[in-house]
Amino acid sequence: MPEEIDWKKRRIFERGNIEEDRLLDLLRLVGCEVWGQQDRVRAAGGHLRGKIDGRVLGLIEAPKTEHVVECKSAKDEYFKPVKKNGVKIGMPKHYATFQFYMYGLGLNRVVYMMSNKNDEDLHIERVELDVEFAMRAIARIERIINAPEPPSRLCGKRDDFRGKFCRQAAVCWGEEMPRSHCRTCLHSTPLMDGNAGWDCARWAKPLSLAEQDEGCPAHLFVPSLLVGLDQIDVDEDLEQITYRRPDGTIFVDGATNA
């Protein structure tokens, strides 16, 4: 189910927004022109999307070159590797994000700004567009979006540390059932139409976001999502698929359709 945003998380998000404004104001204080906050960037048929922190002109190092601005704040343990090794090594997920932004906006420079929450230290770094990196990353995402089945796990063991930070770990390891949703249904296919659309083969129509959330009685799970279950029967007339659980009990997918 969607992540529950409690008040602690809200305050964390709010602090990030406040810090973003502070960093953008620092650019204005040295005479830079800043605009474009929250401009949208899309790729992979609209399924990959994001919002930039801003655009800037007038940096001393390249005053006539428009840059994407990426603002971050981090506690000391995450800040230090970035300051020592640069963002590409110290925080590769941030590097991948702004490479996507530059590629999507047709710009070739970013100014990356990170503040240290512990002592207010600053790291500011200009990074060039790596077209090959961005194209490979977007192509990989497109392959995953269009794959008929989920990709293989990143974790080889259930207690892998990465699993502690994954909200889908329980589903991935067959401890919980996946959410019943159009995007987990074998009838649905993503559309690369630029609007992140999905198509339903069962009803032969594209699906709105509201229709995807609502679902329908004809839902059938993509079989590979049902980890640990063995498919033992299919009834095309009733539109049902029968599985055996590891404990020997039977699960009939689509039984509520009858």
PDB file of N, CA and C in Angstrom, residues 86-134:
ATOM      1  N   GLY A  86      33.499  13.541  -4.396  1.00  0.00           N
ATOM      2  CA  GLY A  86      32.611  14.057  -5.423  1.00  0.00           C
ATOM      3  C   GLY A  86      31.312  13.281  -5.441  1.00  0.00           C
ATOM      4  N   VAL A  87      30.294  13.885  -6.053  1.00  0.00           N
ATOM      5  CA  VAL A  87      28.956  13.301  -6.011  1.00  0.00           C
ATOM      6  C   VAL A  87      28.861  11.978  -6.771  1.00  0.00           C
ATOM      7  N   LYS A  88      29.614  11.824  -7.855  1.00  0.00           N
ATOM      8  CA  LYS A  88      29.489  10.598  -8.655  1.00  0.00           C
ATOM      9  C   LYS A  88      29.843   9.362  -7.839  1.00  0.00           C
ATOM     10  N   ILE A  89      30.855   9.473  -6.991  1.00  0.00           N
ATOM     11  CA  ILE A  89      31.274   8.350  -6.151  1.00  0.00           C
ATOM     12  C   ILE A  89      30.583   8.411  -4.786  1.00  0.00           C
ATOM     13  N   GLY A  90      30.492   9.619  -4.225  1.00  0.00           N
ATOM     14  CA  GLY A  90      29.968   9.750  -2.876  1.00  0.00           C
ATOM     15  C   GLY A  90      28.464   9.571  -2.763  1.00  0.00           C
ATOM     16  N   MET A  91      27.701   9.924  -3.810  1.00  0.00           N
ATOM     17  CA  MET A  91      26.250   9.781  -3.790  1.00  0.00           C
ATOM     18  C   MET A  91      25.754   9.512  -5.201  1.00  0.00           C
ATOM     19  N   PRO A  92      25.982   8.294  -5.698  1.00  0.00           N
ATOM     20  CA  PRO A  92      25.675   7.986  -7.099  1.00  0.00           C
ATOM     21  C   PRO A  92      24.209   8.152  -7.484  1.00  0.00           C
ATOM     22  N   LYS A  93      23.284   7.975  -6.527  1.00  0.00           N
ATOM     23  CA  LYS A  93      21.869   8.142  -6.888  1.00  0.00           C
ATOM     24  C   LYS A  93      21.555   9.600  -7.207  1.00  0.00           C
ATOM     25  N   HIS A  94      22.215  10.536  -6.541  1.00  0.00           N
ATOM     26  CA  HIS A  94      22.033  11.944  -6.885  1.00  0.00           C
ATOM     27  C   HIS A  94      22.630  12.235  -8.255  1.00  0.00           C
ATOM     28  N   TYR A  95      23.775  11.632  -8.524  1.00  0.00           N
ATOM     29  CA  TYR A  95      24.424  11.802  -9.832  1.00  0.00           C
ATOM     30  C   TYR A  95      23.500  11.310 -10.949  1.00  0.00           C
ATOM     31  N   ALA A  96      22.886  10.155 -10.757  1.00  0.00           N
ATOM     32  CA  ALA A  96      21.985   9.611 -11.779  1.00  0.00           C
ATOM     33  C   ALA A  96      20.774  10.511 -11.972  1.00  0.00           C
ATOM     34  N   THR A  97      20.263  11.071 -10.881  1.00  0.00           N
ATOM     35  CA  THR A  97      19.085  11.930 -10.973  1.00  0.00           C
ATOM     36  C   THR A  97      19.354  13.171 -11.806  1.00  0.00           C
ATOM     37  N   PHE A  98      20.444  13.885 -11.508  1.00  0.00           N
ATOM     38  CA  PHE A  98      20.637  15.124 -12.260  1.00  0.00           C
ATOM     39  C   PHE A  98      21.161  14.869 -13.671  1.00  0.00           C
ATOM     40  N   GLN A  99      21.762  13.718 -13.923  1.00  0.00           N
ATOM     41  CA  GLN A  99      22.099  13.389 -15.311  1.00  0.00           C
ATOM     42  C   GLN A  99      20.812  13.233 -16.133  1.00  0.00           C
ATOM     43  N   PHE A 100      19.801  12.629 -15.545  1.00  0.00           N
ATOM     44  CA  PHE A 100      18.493  12.507 -16.195  1.00  0.00           C
ATOM     45  C   PHE A 100      17.888  13.887 -16.444  1.00  0.00           C
ATOM     46  N   TYR A 101      17.996  14.773 -15.454  1.00  0.00           N
ATOM     47  CA  TYR A 101      17.458  16.120 -15.620  1.00  0.00           C
ATOM     48  C   TYR A 101      18.146  16.856 -16.765  1.00  0.00           C
ATOM     49  N   MET A 102      19.473  16.819 -16.781  1.00  0.00           N
ATOM     50  CA  MET A 102      20.194  17.519 -17.856  1.00  0.00           C
ATOM     51  C   MET A 102      19.817  16.960 -19.216  1.00  0.00           C
ATOM     52  N   TYR A 103      19.806  15.645 -19.319  1.00  0.00           N
ATOM     53  CA  TYR A 103      19.487  15.007 -20.597  1.00  0.00           C
ATOM     54  C   TYR A 103      18.068  15.381 -21.047  1.00  0.00           C
ATOM     55  N   GLY A 104      17.129  15.335 -20.105  1.00  0.00           N
ATOM     56  CA  GLY A 104      15.739  15.625 -20.445  1.00  0.00           C
ATOM     57  C   GLY A 104      15.497  17.071 -20.822  1.00  0.00           C
ATOM     58  N   LEU A 105      16.298  17.995 -20.272  1.00  0.00           N
ATOM     59  CA  LEU A 105      16.118  19.419 -20.543  1.00  0.00           C
ATOM     60  C   LEU A 105      17.016  19.937 -21.663  1.00  0.00           C
ATOM     61  N   GLY A 106      17.923  19.079 -22.144  1.00  0.00           N
ATOM     62  CA  GLY A 106      18.815  19.502 -23.202  1.00  0.00           C
ATOM     63  C   GLY A 106      19.909  20.443 -22.718  1.00  0.00           C
ATOM     64  N   LEU A 107      20.277  20.345 -21.434  1.00  0.00           N
ATOM     65  CA  LEU A 107      21.357  21.164 -20.873  1.00  0.00           C
ATOM     66  C   LEU A 107      22.570  20.284 -20.606  1.00  0.00           C
ATOM     67  N   ASN A 108      23.742  20.905 -20.526  1.00  0.00           N
ATOM     68  CA  ASN A 108      24.956  20.085 -20.376  1.00  0.00           C
ATOM     69  C   ASN A 108      25.764  20.402 -19.118  1.00  0.00           C
ATOM     70  N   ARG A 109      25.164  21.156 -18.169  1.00  0.00           N
ATOM     71  CA  ARG A 109      25.858  21.439 -16.916  1.00  0.00           C
ATOM     72  C   ARG A 109      24.860  21.426 -15.758  1.00  0.00           C
ATOM     73  N   VAL A 110      25.340  20.987 -14.610  1.00  0.00           N
ATOM     74  CA  VAL A 110      24.567  21.074 -13.374  1.00  0.00           C
ATOM     75  C   VAL A 110      25.474  21.651 -12.296  1.00  0.00           C
ATOM     76  N   VAL A 111      24.893  22.442 -11.407  1.00  0.00           N
ATOM     77  CA  VAL A 111      25.609  22.842 -10.201  1.00  0.00           C
ATOM     78  C   VAL A 111      24.929  22.113  -9.041  1.00  0.00           C
ATOM     79  N   TYR A 112      25.701  21.252  -8.399  1.00  0.00           N
ATOM     80  CA  TYR A 112      25.204  20.396  -7.324  1.00  0.00           C
ATOM     81  C   TYR A 112      25.620  21.014  -5.998  1.00  0.00           C
ATOM     82  N   MET A 113      24.648  21.255  -5.118  1.00  0.00           N
ATOM     83  CA  MET A 113      24.911  21.917  -3.840  1.00  0.00           C
ATOM     84  C   MET A 113      24.400  21.033  -2.706  1.00  0.00           C
ATOM     85  N   MET A 114      25.281  20.685  -1.801  1.00  0.00           N
ATOM     86  CA  MET A 114      24.890  19.887  -0.637  1.00  0.00           C
ATOM     87  C   MET A 114      25.352  20.581   0.639  1.00  0.00           C
ATOM     88  N   SER A 115      24.444  20.694   1.592  1.00  0.00           N
ATOM     89  CA  SER A 115      24.788  21.279   2.889  1.00  0.00           C
ATOM     90  C   SER A 115      24.847  20.177   3.942  1.00  0.00           C
ATOM     91  N   ASN A 116      25.724  20.378   4.908  1.00  0.00           N
ATOM     92  CA  ASN A 116      25.892  19.432   6.009  1.00  0.00           C
ATOM     93  C   ASN A 116      24.965  19.850   7.155  1.00  0.00           C
ATOM     94  N   LYS A 117      24.029  18.968   7.516  1.00  0.00           N
ATOM     95  CA  LYS A 117      23.072  19.293   8.567  1.00  0.00           C
ATOM     96  C   LYS A 117      23.739  19.431   9.937  1.00  0.00           C
ATOM     97  N   ASN A 118      24.909  18.816  10.092  1.00  0.00           N
ATOM     98  CA  ASN A 118      25.568  18.849  11.399  1.00  0.00           C
ATOM     99  C   ASN A 118      26.296  20.156  11.674  1.00  0.00           C
ATOM    100  N   ASP A 119      27.004  20.680  10.651  1.00  0.00           N
ATOM    101  CA  ASP A 119      27.850  21.849  10.917  1.00  0.00           C
ATOM    102  C   ASP A 119      27.724  22.962   9.867  1.00  0.00           C
ATOM    103  N   GLU A 120      26.729  22.845   8.964  1.00  0.00           N
ATOM    104  CA  GLU A 120      26.476  23.866   7.946  1.00  0.00           C
ATOM    105  C   GLU A 120      27.599  23.999   6.913  1.00  0.00           C
ATOM    106  N   ASP A 121      28.468  22.993   6.814  1.00  0.00           N
ATOM    107  CA  ASP A 121      29.473  23.011   5.754  1.00  0.00           C
ATOM    108  C   ASP A 121      28.771  22.881   4.405  1.00  0.00           C
ATOM    109  N   LEU A 122      29.417  23.363   3.351  1.00  0.00           N
ATOM    110  CA  LEU A 122      28.828  23.315   2.011  1.00  0.00           C
ATOM    111  C   LEU A 122      29.757  22.594   1.040  1.00  0.00           C
ATOM    112  N   HIS A 123      29.143  21.830   0.152  1.00  0.00           N
ATOM    113  CA  HIS A 123      29.881  21.251  -0.976  1.00  0.00           C
ATOM    114  C   HIS A 123      29.173  21.713  -2.245  1.00  0.00           C
ATOM    115  N   ILE A 124      29.912  22.371  -3.129  1.00  0.00           N
ATOM    116  CA  ILE A 124      29.361  22.851  -4.397  1.00  0.00           C
ATOM    117  C   ILE A 124      30.224  22.300  -5.521  1.00  0.00           C
ATOM    118  N   GLU A 125      29.567  21.697  -6.500  1.00  0.00           N
ATOM    119  CA  GLU A 125      30.302  20.993  -7.560  1.00  0.00           C
ATOM    120  C   GLU A 125      29.577  21.176  -8.887  1.00  0.00           C
ATOM    121  N   ARG A 126      30.320  21.551  -9.905  1.00  0.00           N
ATOM    122  CA  ARG A 126      29.775  21.611 -11.265  1.00  0.00           C
ATOM    123  C   ARG A 126      30.094  20.302 -11.972  1.00  0.00           C
ATOM    124  N   VAL A 127      29.067  19.726 -12.615  1.00  0.00           N
ATOM    125  CA  VAL A 127      29.223  18.428 -13.275  1.00  0.00           C
ATOM    126  C   VAL A 127      28.701  18.526 -14.700  1.00  0.00           C
ATOM    127  N   GLU A 128      29.411  17.911 -15.626  1.00  0.00           N
ATOM    128  CA  GLU A 128      28.995  17.918 -17.027  1.00  0.00           C
ATOM    129  C   GLU A 128      28.009  16.791 -17.317  1.00  0.00           C
ATOM    130  N   LEU A 129      27.225  16.994 -18.355  1.00  0.00           N
ATOM    131  CA  LEU A 129      26.327  15.948 -18.834  1.00  0.00           C
ATOM    132  C   LEU A 129      27.125  14.785 -19.380  1.00  0.00           C
ATOM    133  N   ASP A 130      26.760  13.582 -18.953  1.00  0.00           N
ATOM    134  CA  ASP A 130      27.323  12.348 -19.508  1.00  0.00           C
ATOM    135  C   ASP A 130      26.205  11.693 -20.310  1.00  0.00           C
ATOM    136  N   VAL A 131      26.174  11.991 -21.606  1.00  0.00           N
ATOM    137  CA  VAL A 131      25.071  11.535 -22.457  1.00  0.00           C
ATOM    138  C   VAL A 131      24.955  10.019 -22.450  1.00  0.00           C
ATOM    139  N   GLU A 132      26.085   9.331 -22.566  1.00  0.00           N
ATOM    140  CA  GLU A 132      26.054   7.870 -22.604  1.00  0.00           C
ATOM    141  C   GLU A 132      25.477   7.306 -21.309  1.00  0.00           C
ATOM    142  N   PHE A 133      25.907   7.849 -20.175  1.00  0.00           N
ATOM    143  CA  PHE A 133      25.386   7.393 -18.882  1.00  0.00           C
ATOM    144  C   PHE A 133      23.869   7.594 -18.813  1.00  0.00           C
ATOM    145  N   ALA A 134      23.400   8.792 -19.190  1.00  0.00           N
ATOM    146  CA  ALA A 134      21.974   9.096 -19.109  1.00  0.00           C
ATOM    147  C   ALA A 134      21.157   8.194 -20.024  1.00  0.00           C
TER     148      ALA A 134
END
